[in-house]
Short mmCIF file of C-alpha atoms in Angstrom, two decimals:
data_model
loop_
_atom_site.label_atom_id
_atom_site.label_comp_id
_atom_site.label_asym_id
_atom_site.label_seq_id
_atom_site.Cartn_x
_atom_site.Cartn_y
_atom_site.Cartn_z
CA MET A 1334 18.10 -26.52 -0.40
CA ALA A 1335 15.27 -24.53 -2.26
CA LEU A 1336 15.85 -20.90 -1.96
CA TYR A 1337 13.15 -17.98 -2.89
CA ALA A 1338 13.46 -14.35 -3.23
CA GLY A 1339 11.17 -11.52 -2.62
CA ILE A 1340 11.39 -8.03 -3.94
CA ASP A 1341 9.65 -4.94 -2.93
CA CYS A 1342 9.98 -2.04 -5.12
CA GLY A 1343 8.82 1.06 -3.07
CA THR A 1344 8.61 4.90 -3.20
CA GLN A 1345 11.82 5.31 -1.12
CA GLY A 1346 13.74 2.09 -2.41
CA SER A 1347 14.00 -1.35 -3.31
CA LYS A 1348 14.37 -4.15 -0.82
CA VAL A 1349 15.17 -8.07 -1.39
CA VAL A 1350 14.73 -10.90 1.04
CA ILE A 1351 16.09 -14.22 0.43
CA VAL A 1352 14.33 -17.36 2.50
CA ASP A 1353 15.11 -20.94 2.75
CA GLY A 1354 11.89 -22.84 1.54
CA ASP A 1355 12.87 -26.03 3.31
CA LYS A 1356 13.80 -24.63 6.73
CA GLY A 1357 11.36 -21.72 6.89
CA THR A 1358 14.03 -18.96 7.50
CA LEU A 1359 15.15 -15.72 6.22
CA LEU A 1360 18.67 -15.96 5.10
CA GLY A 1361 19.71 -12.39 3.97
CA GLU A 1362 18.00 -9.06 2.96
CA GLY A 1363 19.36 -6.00 1.04
CA SER A 1364 18.15 -2.52 0.00
CA ALA A 1365 18.78 0.45 -2.13
CA PRO A 1366 17.37 3.91 -2.20
CA HIS A 1367 15.36 5.65 -4.91
CA ARG A 1368 15.59 9.09 -5.91
CA LEU A 1369 12.36 11.19 -6.49
CA ILE A 1370 11.27 13.69 -8.98
CA SER A 1371 9.04 16.31 -7.45
CA ASP A 1372 7.86 19.95 -7.56
CA SER A 1373 5.06 22.08 -6.42
CA SER A 1374 2.80 21.15 -9.21
CA GLY A 1375 2.16 17.83 -7.21
CA ARG A 1376 4.50 16.09 -9.67
CA ARG A 1377 6.00 12.87 -8.16
CA GLU A 1378 7.95 10.72 -10.65
CA GLN A 1379 10.55 8.26 -10.93
CA LEU A 1380 12.76 6.64 -13.75
CA ALA A 1381 12.02 3.20 -14.32
CA GLY A 1382 15.84 2.53 -14.90
CA TRP A 1383 16.45 3.63 -11.36
CA TRP A 1384 14.21 0.53 -10.00
CA ILE A 1385 16.59 -1.74 -12.07
CA ASP A 1386 19.59 -0.27 -10.74
CA ALA A 1387 18.36 -0.57 -7.16
CA LEU A 1388 17.11 -4.11 -7.61
CA GLU A 1389 20.52 -5.18 -8.88
CA LEU A 1390 22.37 -3.65 -5.76
CA ALA A 1391 19.78 -4.76 -3.20
CA PHE A 1392 19.98 -8.18 -4.75
CA LYS A 1393 23.65 -8.39 -4.34
CA GLN A 1394 23.51 -7.34 -0.82
CA ALA A 1395 20.95 -10.01 0.37
CA VAL A 1396 22.95 -12.51 -1.55
CA ALA A 1397 26.13 -11.53 0.16
CA GLN A 1398 24.30 -11.51 3.58
CA ALA A 1399 22.71 -14.96 2.95
CA ALA A 1400 26.17 -16.47 1.98
CA ILE A 1401 24.50 -18.48 -0.71
CA ASP A 1402 25.02 -19.24 -4.43
CA ALA A 1403 22.21 -17.02 -6.12
CA GLY A 1404 22.11 -19.72 -8.89
CA GLN A 1405 20.22 -21.89 -6.23
CA ILE A 1406 17.19 -19.42 -6.18
CA ALA A 1407 14.32 -21.36 -7.74
CA ALA A 1408 11.77 -18.58 -7.88
CA LEU A 1409 11.15 -14.85 -7.32
CA SER A 1410 8.48 -12.35 -6.98
CA VAL A 1411 7.93 -8.64 -7.13
CA SER A 1412 5.88 -6.45 -4.81
CA GLY A 1413 5.48 -2.92 -6.20
CA GLN A 1414 4.15 0.29 -5.26
CA GLN A 1415 0.57 0.62 -6.53
CA HIS A 1416 -1.17 3.03 -8.97
CA GLY A 1417 1.96 3.75 -10.97
CA PHE A 1418 2.03 4.43 -14.80
CA VAL A 1419 4.69 3.04 -16.93
CA ALA A 1420 4.06 3.56 -20.45
CA LEU A 1421 6.02 1.15 -22.94
CA ASP A 1422 6.23 1.55 -26.90
CA GLN A 1423 6.21 -1.66 -28.88
CA GLN A 1424 10.07 -2.27 -28.56
CA GLY A 1425 9.70 -2.09 -24.68
CA ASP A 1426 11.23 1.47 -24.24
CA VAL A 1427 9.62 3.58 -21.50
CA LEU A 1428 8.14 6.49 -22.89
CA HIS A 1429 7.96 8.75 -19.95
CA ALA A 1430 9.12 9.06 -16.41
CA VAL A 1431 6.79 7.02 -14.19
CA LYS A 1432 4.13 8.86 -12.28
CA LEU A 1433 3.74 7.46 -8.82
CA TRP A 1434 1.06 6.71 -6.51
CA CYS A 1435 1.55 9.94 -4.56
CA ASP A 1436 1.62 12.14 -7.81
CA THR A 1437 -1.25 14.55 -7.67
CA GLU A 1438 -0.39 16.69 -10.86
CA THR A 1439 -3.56 14.70 -12.51
CA ALA A 1440 -6.13 15.95 -10.16
CA GLU A 1441 -7.99 17.86 -12.86
CA GLU A 1442 -7.91 14.70 -15.22
CA ASN A 1443 -9.34 12.60 -12.42
CA ALA A 1444 -12.12 14.96 -11.71
CA GLN A 1445 -13.10 14.92 -15.41
CA LEU A 1446 -12.99 10.99 -15.56
CA LEU A 1447 -14.97 10.92 -12.26
CA GLN A 1448 -17.67 13.30 -13.80
CA LYS A 1449 -17.95 11.10 -17.04
CA LEU A 1450 -18.29 7.92 -14.89
CA GLY A 1451 -21.26 9.72 -13.25
CA GLY A 1452 -19.65 10.96 -10.21
CA ILE A 1453 -18.94 8.73 -6.99
CA GLU A 1454 -22.17 6.66 -7.24
CA GLY A 1455 -21.52 6.12 -11.11
CA SER A 1456 -17.88 4.92 -10.34
CA LEU A 1457 -18.84 2.65 -7.40
CA ALA A 1458 -21.60 1.19 -9.61
CA ARG A 1459 -19.36 0.78 -12.65
CA LEU A 1460 -15.99 -0.41 -11.03
CA GLY A 1461 -16.87 -1.23 -7.36
CA LEU A 1462 -14.73 1.72 -6.24
CA MET A 1463 -14.03 5.28 -6.80
CA VAL A 1464 -11.53 6.52 -8.98
CA ALA A 1465 -9.08 8.66 -6.94
CA THR A 1466 -6.30 11.07 -8.13
CA GLY A 1467 -3.54 8.62 -7.25
CA TYR A 1468 -4.88 5.93 -9.50
CA THR A 1469 -3.35 5.09 -12.68
CA ALA A 1470 -6.44 6.04 -15.06
CA SER A 1471 -5.88 9.92 -14.54
CA LYS A 1472 -2.11 9.65 -15.20
CA ILE A 1473 -3.03 7.91 -18.50
CA LEU A 1474 -5.39 10.79 -19.51
CA TRP A 1475 -2.67 13.26 -18.37
CA PHE A 1476 -0.13 11.57 -20.42
CA LYS A 1477 -2.37 11.60 -23.52
CA ASN A 1478 -3.29 15.55 -23.13
CA HIS A 1479 0.16 16.45 -22.50
CA TYR A 1480 2.43 14.27 -24.72
CA PRO A 1481 0.25 13.41 -27.94
CA GLN A 1482 3.33 12.38 -29.91
CA ARG A 1483 4.36 10.08 -27.45
CA TRP A 1484 0.72 8.56 -26.98
CA GLN A 1485 1.00 7.70 -30.61
CA ARG A 1486 3.82 5.28 -29.76
CA LEU A 1487 1.85 3.77 -26.56
CA HIS A 1488 1.76 -0.06 -26.90
CA THR A 1489 1.42 -1.24 -23.37
CA VAL A 1490 0.57 0.07 -20.05
CA LEU A 1491 2.04 -1.57 -16.98
CA LEU A 1492 2.17 -0.91 -13.31
CA PRO A 1493 5.52 -0.58 -11.44
CA HIS A 1494 5.51 -4.30 -10.38
CA ASP A 1495 4.46 -5.21 -13.90
CA TYR A 1496 7.35 -3.48 -15.46
CA LEU A 1497 9.82 -5.34 -13.21
CA ASN A 1498 8.22 -8.65 -14.40
CA PHE A 1499 8.77 -7.41 -17.86
CA TRP A 1500 12.38 -6.68 -17.28
CA LEU A 1501 12.63 -9.78 -15.63
CA THR A 1502 10.93 -12.08 -18.17
CA GLY A 1503 10.05 -10.07 -21.33
CA GLU A 1504 6.38 -10.78 -20.75
CA ARG A 1505 3.77 -8.00 -20.54
CA VAL A 1506 0.99 -9.09 -18.04
CA ALA A 1507 -0.83 -7.96 -15.09
CA GLU A 1508 -2.53 -9.69 -12.04
CA TYR A 1509 -5.85 -8.95 -10.52
CA GLY A 1510 -4.70 -7.33 -7.27
CA ASP A 1511 -2.48 -4.57 -8.61
CA ALA A 1512 -4.78 -4.21 -11.75
CA SER A 1513 -7.85 -3.40 -9.37
CA GLY A 1514 -5.88 -0.11 -8.11
CA THR A 1515 -5.82 1.32 -11.77
CA GLY A 1516 -9.34 2.80 -11.91
CA LEU A 1517 -9.83 0.69 -15.22
CA PHE A 1518 -10.79 -2.51 -13.70
CA ASN A 1519 -13.99 -3.90 -12.53
CA ILE A 1520 -13.37 -5.77 -9.12
CA ARG A 1521 -16.45 -7.81 -9.32
CA THR A 1522 -15.88 -9.46 -12.69
CA ARG A 1523 -11.77 -9.28 -12.40
CA GLN A 1524 -11.75 -7.62 -15.91
CA TRP A 1525 -10.60 -4.52 -17.51
CA ASP A 1526 -13.60 -2.12 -18.11
CA ARG A 1527 -14.08 -1.09 -21.75
CA HIS A 1528 -16.29 1.59 -20.99
CA THR A 1529 -13.94 3.58 -18.67
CA ALA A 1530 -11.08 3.03 -21.21
CA ASP A 1531 -13.06 4.33 -23.91
CA LEU A 1532 -14.07 7.41 -21.71
CA ILE A 1533 -10.01 8.26 -21.66
CA ASP A 1534 -9.53 7.36 -25.30
CA ASP A 1535 -12.29 5.95 -27.55
CA SER A 1536 -9.81 5.31 -30.52
CA GLY A 1537 -9.12 1.94 -29.07
CA ARG A 1538 -5.31 2.54 -28.45
CA LEU A 1539 -5.58 2.41 -24.62
CA TRP A 1540 -7.96 -0.68 -24.84
CA LYS A 1541 -5.29 -2.59 -26.76
CA ALA A 1542 -2.64 -1.37 -24.51
CA LEU A 1543 -4.03 -2.84 -21.41
CA PRO A 1544 -1.94 -6.30 -20.64
CA PRO A 1545 -3.45 -9.53 -20.52
CA LEU A 1546 -4.57 -10.36 -16.91
CA GLN A 1547 -3.58 -13.64 -14.91
CA ARG A 1548 -4.48 -15.33 -11.68
CA ALA A 1549 -2.35 -14.72 -8.62
CA GLU A 1550 -0.84 -17.99 -8.44
CA GLN A 1551 0.41 -18.40 -11.87
CA CYS A 1552 4.17 -17.79 -12.92
CA VAL A 1553 4.80 -14.94 -15.41
CA GLY A 1554 7.67 -16.96 -16.84
CA ARG A 1555 11.36 -17.62 -16.71
CA LEU A 1556 14.13 -15.12 -16.46
CA ARG A 1557 15.55 -13.47 -19.55
CA PRO A 1558 19.31 -14.42 -19.89
CA GLU A 1559 20.32 -10.47 -19.58
CA ALA A 1560 18.32 -10.34 -16.24
CA ALA A 1561 19.79 -13.68 -14.98
CA ARG A 1562 23.27 -12.30 -15.75
CA ARG A 1563 22.76 -9.02 -14.05
CA LEU A 1564 21.28 -10.73 -10.82
CA GLY A 1565 23.64 -13.61 -10.78
CA LEU A 1566 20.43 -15.96 -11.14
CA ASN A 1567 19.90 -19.32 -12.99
CA PRO A 1568 17.82 -18.42 -16.27
CA ALA A 1569 15.52 -21.26 -15.24
CA ALA A 1570 14.42 -19.54 -12.16
CA ARG A 1571 10.62 -18.69 -12.48
CA VAL A 1572 9.06 -15.44 -11.84
CA ALA A 1573 5.70 -15.41 -9.86
CA SER A 1574 2.81 -13.14 -10.74
CA GLY A 1575 3.98 -10.58 -8.05
CA GLY A 1576 1.31 -7.96 -6.98
CA GLY A 1577 0.78 -4.39 -5.34
CA ASP A 1578 2.72 -3.69 -2.12
CA ASN A 1579 -0.27 -3.88 -0.05
CA MET A 1580 -1.56 -7.16 -1.62
CA MET A 1581 2.06 -8.58 -0.87
CA ALA A 1582 2.07 -7.12 2.63
CA ALA A 1583 -1.31 -8.84 3.13
CA ILE A 1584 0.29 -12.36 2.33
CA GLY A 1585 3.69 -11.23 4.32
CA THR A 1586 1.37 -10.66 7.55
CA GLY A 1587 -0.79 -13.83 7.08
CA ASN A 1588 -3.93 -11.72 6.28
CA ILE A 1589 -5.04 -13.96 3.78
CA GLN A 1590 -8.57 -15.11 5.66
CA PRO A 1591 -11.44 -13.19 6.98
CA GLY A 1592 -10.85 -11.97 10.69
CA THR A 1593 -7.53 -10.12 10.64
CA ILE A 1594 -6.72 -6.35 9.94
CA THR A 1595 -3.31 -5.28 8.91
CA LEU A 1596 -2.58 -1.66 10.11
CA SER A 1597 0.49 0.31 9.17
CA LEU A 1598 1.58 3.14 11.37
CA GLY A 1599 3.79 4.68 8.45
CA THR A 1600 4.05 7.99 7.06
CA SER A 1601 0.53 7.42 5.97
CA GLY A 1602 -1.79 4.93 7.59
CA THR A 1603 -3.00 1.97 5.66
CA LEU A 1604 -5.63 -0.59 7.02
CA PHE A 1605 -6.87 -3.76 5.11
CA THR A 1606 -8.55 -7.05 5.68
CA TYR A 1607 -9.28 -10.06 3.74
CA ALA A 1608 -12.55 -10.97 2.05
CA ASP A 1609 -13.85 -13.84 0.19
CA ALA A 1610 -16.37 -11.98 -1.77
CA PRO A 1611 -16.27 -8.47 -3.64
CA VAL A 1612 -16.76 -5.56 -1.08
CA VAL A 1613 -18.49 -2.80 -3.00
CA ALA A 1614 -18.86 -0.52 0.00
CA SER A 1615 -21.41 2.17 0.87
CA SER A 1616 -18.51 4.52 1.37
CA GLU A 1617 -16.34 5.67 -1.42
CA MET A 1618 -13.47 5.89 1.14
CA ILE A 1619 -13.11 2.00 1.27
CA ALA A 1620 -11.09 0.91 -1.83
CA GLY A 1621 -12.69 -2.61 -2.68
CA PHE A 1622 -9.35 -3.87 -4.19
CA CYS A 1623 -8.84 -7.54 -5.17
CA SER A 1624 -6.22 -9.39 -3.32
CA SER A 1625 -3.17 -11.16 -4.80
CA ASN A 1626 -4.49 -14.45 -3.54
CA ASN A 1627 -7.72 -14.77 -5.58
CA GLY A 1628 -9.91 -12.92 -3.04
CA TRP A 1629 -10.50 -9.28 -2.16
CA LEU A 1630 -8.83 -6.78 0.15
CA PRO A 1631 -10.72 -3.85 1.09
CA LEU A 1632 -8.39 -0.95 1.97
CA ILE A 1633 -8.34 2.40 3.64
CA CYS A 1634 -5.71 4.78 3.57
CA THR A 1635 -5.27 8.00 5.99
CA MET A 1636 -2.62 10.56 5.12
CA ASN A 1637 -1.34 11.73 8.65
CA VAL A 1638 0.40 9.17 11.04
CA THR A 1639 4.03 9.11 11.31
CA SER A 1640 4.14 12.11 8.91
CA ALA A 1641 2.14 13.99 11.68
CA THR A 1642 4.13 12.87 14.60
CA THR A 1643 7.40 13.69 12.77
CA THR A 1644 6.26 17.28 12.18
CA VAL A 1645 5.62 17.59 15.97
CA ARG A 1646 8.92 15.69 17.02
CA GLN A 1647 10.78 17.99 14.59
CA LEU A 1648 9.18 21.17 16.09
CA LEU A 1649 10.21 20.17 19.61
CA GLN A 1650 13.87 19.06 18.38
CA GLU A 1651 13.53 15.67 20.00
CA ASP A 1652 14.55 12.44 18.42
CA ILE A 1653 12.32 9.19 18.67
CA ALA A 1654 13.57 7.98 21.87
CA ALA A 1655 12.92 11.32 23.72
CA PHE A 1656 9.64 11.62 21.92
CA ASN A 1657 8.56 8.32 23.30
CA GLN A 1658 9.75 9.31 26.62
CA LEU A 1659 7.46 12.44 26.75
CA LEU A 1660 4.59 9.98 25.83
CA GLU A 1661 5.01 8.16 28.95
CA GLN A 1662 4.81 11.39 30.99
CA THR A 1663 1.09 12.05 30.38
CA ARG A 1664 -2.25 10.38 30.65
CA PRO A 1665 -5.09 9.52 28.10
CA GLY A 1666 -6.56 12.49 26.72
CA ALA A 1667 -3.47 14.87 26.65
CA GLY A 1668 -4.87 17.10 29.33
CA GLY A 1669 -7.87 17.79 27.25
CA ILE A 1670 -6.17 18.87 24.05
CA VAL A 1671 -7.56 17.66 20.85
CA MET A 1672 -5.70 17.98 17.67
CA LEU A 1673 -6.93 17.54 13.97
CA PRO A 1674 -3.68 16.23 12.39
CA PHE A 1675 -4.28 16.94 8.82
CA PHE A 1676 -0.85 18.58 8.11
CA ASN A 1677 -1.10 17.04 4.73
CA GLY A 1678 -4.80 17.50 4.13
CA GLU A 1679 -6.58 14.04 4.47
CA ARG A 1680 -8.11 11.31 2.33
CA VAL A 1681 -10.32 9.53 5.09
CA PRO A 1682 -12.67 11.52 5.92
CA GLN A 1683 -12.20 13.24 2.41
CA LEU A 1684 -10.66 16.73 3.22
CA PRO A 1685 -8.05 17.18 0.93
CA HIS A 1686 -7.81 20.87 1.46
CA ALA A 1687 -7.89 20.63 5.43
CA ARG A 1688 -5.20 22.00 7.57
CA ALA A 1689 -4.01 20.75 11.16
CA SER A 1690 -5.40 22.60 14.23
CA LEU A 1691 -5.21 22.41 18.02
CA HIS A 1692 -8.07 22.83 20.30
CA ASN A 1693 -8.83 23.40 24.06
CA LEU A 1694 -5.43 24.80 24.94
CA ASP A 1695 -4.69 26.41 28.35
CA SER A 1696 -1.70 27.47 30.13
CA ASP A 1697 -1.56 24.21 32.17
CA ASN A 1698 -2.29 21.66 29.40
CA PHE A 1699 -0.08 23.20 26.75
CA THR A 1700 2.94 21.03 27.60
CA ARG A 1701 5.59 19.12 25.45
CA ALA A 1702 4.27 15.80 26.69
CA ASN A 1703 0.62 16.52 26.06
CA LEU A 1704 1.52 17.83 22.31
CA CYS A 1705 3.38 14.71 21.77
CA LEU A 1706 0.47 12.65 23.06
CA ALA A 1707 -2.23 14.58 21.17
CA VAL A 1708 -0.57 13.73 17.85
CA VAL A 1709 -0.56 10.15 18.62
CA GLU A 1710 -3.81 9.91 19.75
CA SER A 1711 -5.41 11.90 16.96
CA ALA A 1712 -3.38 9.80 14.22
CA THR A 1713 -4.98 6.87 15.86
CA TYR A 1714 -8.28 8.29 15.88
CA GLY A 1715 -8.24 8.78 12.24
CA LEU A 1716 -7.35 5.10 11.85
CA ARG A 1717 -10.37 4.40 14.09
CA TYR A 1718 -12.62 6.28 11.86
CA GLY A 1719 -11.36 3.98 9.09
CA ILE A 1720 -11.77 0.71 11.31
CA ASP A 1721 -15.54 1.98 11.91
CA LEU A 1722 -16.04 2.07 8.03
CA PHE A 1723 -14.87 -1.38 7.98
CA ARG A 1724 -17.29 -2.51 10.90
CA ALA A 1725 -20.21 -0.70 9.22
CA GLN A 1726 -19.56 -3.16 6.30
CA GLY A 1727 -19.50 -6.11 8.58
CA LEU A 1728 -15.76 -6.61 8.40
CA GLU A 1729 -14.86 -7.42 11.88
CA ALA A 1730 -11.53 -8.49 12.98
CA GLY A 1731 -10.21 -10.45 16.24
CA GLU A 1732 -6.76 -9.22 15.75
CA ILE A 1733 -4.77 -6.36 14.29
CA ARG A 1734 -1.56 -7.03 12.96
CA LEU A 1735 0.59 -3.86 13.13
CA THR A 1736 3.47 -2.63 10.66
CA GLY A 1737 5.47 0.39 10.11
CA GLY A 1738 7.61 2.61 12.23
CA GLY A 1739 5.07 3.82 14.83
CA ALA A 1740 4.45 0.13 15.80
CA ARG A 1741 7.88 0.14 17.56
CA SER A 1742 6.51 2.17 20.32
CA PRO A 1743 4.86 0.24 23.22
CA ARG A 1744 2.84 3.36 24.22
CA TRP A 1745 1.43 3.66 20.75
CA ARG A 1746 0.87 -0.14 20.51
CA GLN A 1747 -1.30 0.17 23.65
CA ILE A 1748 -3.17 3.31 22.42
CA VAL A 1749 -4.04 1.55 19.30
CA ALA A 1750 -5.42 -1.50 21.20
CA ASP A 1751 -7.47 0.57 23.73
CA VAL A 1752 -8.75 2.98 21.00
CA MET A 1753 -9.77 0.14 18.56
CA ASP A 1754 -10.93 -2.19 21.43
CA CYS A 1755 -8.91 -5.01 19.73
CA PRO A 1756 -5.73 -7.02 20.51
CA VAL A 1757 -2.70 -5.91 18.44
CA VAL A 1758 0.63 -7.50 17.75
CA CYS A 1759 3.68 -6.80 15.40
CA LEU A 1760 5.48 -9.13 13.15
CA ALA A 1761 8.62 -10.73 13.52
CA GLU A 1762 9.81 -9.60 10.12
CA LYS A 1763 9.54 -6.03 9.28
CA GLU A 1764 9.74 -6.22 5.55
CA SER A 1765 6.41 -7.76 5.33
CA ALA A 1766 5.70 -6.85 1.45
CA ALA A 1767 9.23 -8.36 0.36
CA LEU A 1768 8.51 -11.37 2.74
CA GLY A 1769 4.91 -11.62 1.19
CA ALA A 1770 6.41 -11.56 -2.47
CA ALA A 1771 8.83 -14.53 -1.55
CA ILE A 1772 6.08 -16.80 -0.01
CA GLN A 1773 4.13 -15.92 -3.22
CA ALA A 1774 7.16 -17.08 -5.27
CA MET A 1775 7.00 -20.36 -3.18
CA TRP A 1776 3.51 -20.75 -3.70
CA CYS A 1777 3.46 -20.20 -7.30
CA ASP A 1778 6.58 -22.58 -7.88
CA GLN A 1779 5.21 -25.42 -5.95
CA LEU A 1780 1.86 -25.11 -7.97
CA ALA A 1781 3.92 -25.07 -11.17
CA ASP A 1782 5.69 -28.26 -10.12
CA ASP A 1783 2.51 -30.07 -8.98
CA PRO A 1784 -0.81 -28.57 -10.63
CA ALA A 1785 -2.83 -31.05 -8.46
CA LEU A 1786 -1.94 -29.08 -5.26
CA ALA A 1787 -5.12 -27.00 -4.10
CA PRO A 1788 -3.85 -23.33 -4.18
CA ALA A 1789 -5.72 -21.98 -1.14
CA PRO A 1790 -4.79 -24.65 1.38
CA LEU A 1791 -0.89 -24.42 0.17
CA LEU A 1792 -0.80 -20.61 0.74
CA ASP A 1793 -2.23 -21.00 4.11
CA ALA A 1794 0.41 -23.51 5.18
CA LEU A 1795 3.07 -21.62 3.81
CA CYS A 1796 1.92 -18.33 5.56
CA ARG A 1797 1.75 -20.39 8.72
CA ARG A 1798 5.18 -21.52 8.34
CA PHE A 1799 6.90 -18.23 7.30
CA VAL A 1800 4.83 -15.46 8.88
CA ARG A 1801 5.83 -15.15 12.64
CA LEU A 1802 4.23 -12.78 15.17
CA ASP A 1803 6.51 -11.11 17.64
CA GLU A 1804 4.56 -12.35 20.82
CA SER A 1805 6.49 -9.85 22.96
CA THR A 1806 4.73 -7.02 21.38
CA ARG A 1807 1.17 -8.55 21.85
CA THR A 1808 -1.00 -5.94 23.61
CA ARG A 1809 -4.53 -6.17 24.61
CA PRO A 1810 -7.10 -3.46 25.41
CA ASP A 1811 -7.11 -2.13 29.08
CA PRO A 1812 -10.74 -2.10 30.21
CA GLN A 1813 -10.34 1.24 32.00
CA ARG A 1814 -8.60 2.92 29.26
CA ARG A 1815 -10.81 1.22 26.64
CA GLN A 1816 -13.85 2.91 28.17
CA GLN A 1817 -12.02 6.24 28.73
CA TYR A 1818 -10.88 6.40 25.07
CA ALA A 1819 -14.50 5.46 23.99
CA GLY A 1820 -15.28 9.05 25.26
CA LEU A 1821 -12.09 10.82 24.03
CA TYR A 1822 -12.79 9.49 20.48
CA ALA A 1823 -16.30 10.77 20.67
CA ASP A 1824 -14.77 14.27 21.77
CA TYR A 1825 -12.52 13.95 18.64
CA LEU A 1826 -15.62 13.31 16.19
CA ARG A 1827 -17.49 16.28 17.57
CA GLN A 1828 -14.40 18.56 16.95
CA LEU A 1829 -13.93 16.99 13.51
CA GLN A 1830 -17.64 17.74 12.64
CA GLN A 1831 -17.45 21.23 14.21
CA SER A 1832 -14.63 22.16 12.26
CA TRP A 1833 -15.53 20.37 9.12
CA PRO A 1834 -19.24 20.22 8.81
CA GLU A 1835 -19.22 18.27 5.55
CA VAL A 1836 -17.80 15.11 7.19
CA ARG A 1837 -20.42 12.40 7.54
CA LEU A 1838 -20.40 10.61 10.79
#
């Protein structure tokens, strides 16, 4: 029996799944939470050691649930939250708490770097995407400015998943997909960009600290004895290249060929699709990342999805079941209410200082049910705005694969199908990033055993075997509501531009 493990190190916690590579079944899973260091400055950090502790606990839970001998696991792979910054010295010690993707304390440094790159157009021309505050590059500049003595000890720059690979194997490497979200990487050539690194540090220290890059189908190495002991694994087990959480979720949702969009109705909203050529978009709001299967993964992220619906639900003091019942009590358009749901500012469109607002209220339409529907519809319109940016680049989809907590609501699934004018379906396995990592572990392990295998067809076969759609959730656009929502979305865009004239439609 060939067993494989997928690890997902996210912001809120670590998850582990164990799959049977022969039978194509998921045997067990485990999870453990992470703490978060935060304050009003925008600081969002974690200690790298917390990830190791959570990984050990989640691994033991998954092994216990699977009722297997962990020594039978042939290979494992790591999915990690993107854009973090792990600074290592020569001995492999972490020099500072890890700044996360959601850290905004480095906004000033990002603005400086973007200006040096020649603004948005210069960044797109140089790297293929616009460097953003959440990316790794500005975190490095912040670290250099605030901790000059520690900076002198910097030996290696790693991303969160790279660091877990380092802990597992002792190897300091990176792969194209996750590296493309650093702001130091040219997505066209799949190489670190020396010019951008020198804008941050012209001494050469940063350039030397960037780890070697490897292809997605390659293994990093085998387990260190200490890592094997703590996880109960065979030291001969291989560690695959791994990747960023979005890249692994693409594999875990079978989004490895053009024609499918993965859309997450989570705290924020993420949508991405596969491309077999670099996507240097006309809009800086599309991040033209590389994928973790040697292609590209153009991605858009909106800031207000279930974070917005949770705000309204808590205001009304309703649980999720009651909130969904209220959704069923009203019709498309929420009685004429239009919401701009920017409780956390917004990234797409770029309105970082925006605030939420309600429009067209009167004594008849201002009801609990309409308020619930208005926030769901507006969050969906924000994602439709992103879909339209994709379509403008020629990135069409025949199907949307939904993930995230909001996807559990049948009414919300129907709204997505009607607003996007596209069929939607959920996945049978909810932990798509961890599953994607397990599939990638199988992929890399089998290629290591038989280098004559063709990488792309093998990964396609593995995804067809392990990625299962939940057909009970399949939802198609309703012709009447689709037409109705086309008009309602136009109303939303008019209100958006009236409130924020700088938005380009």
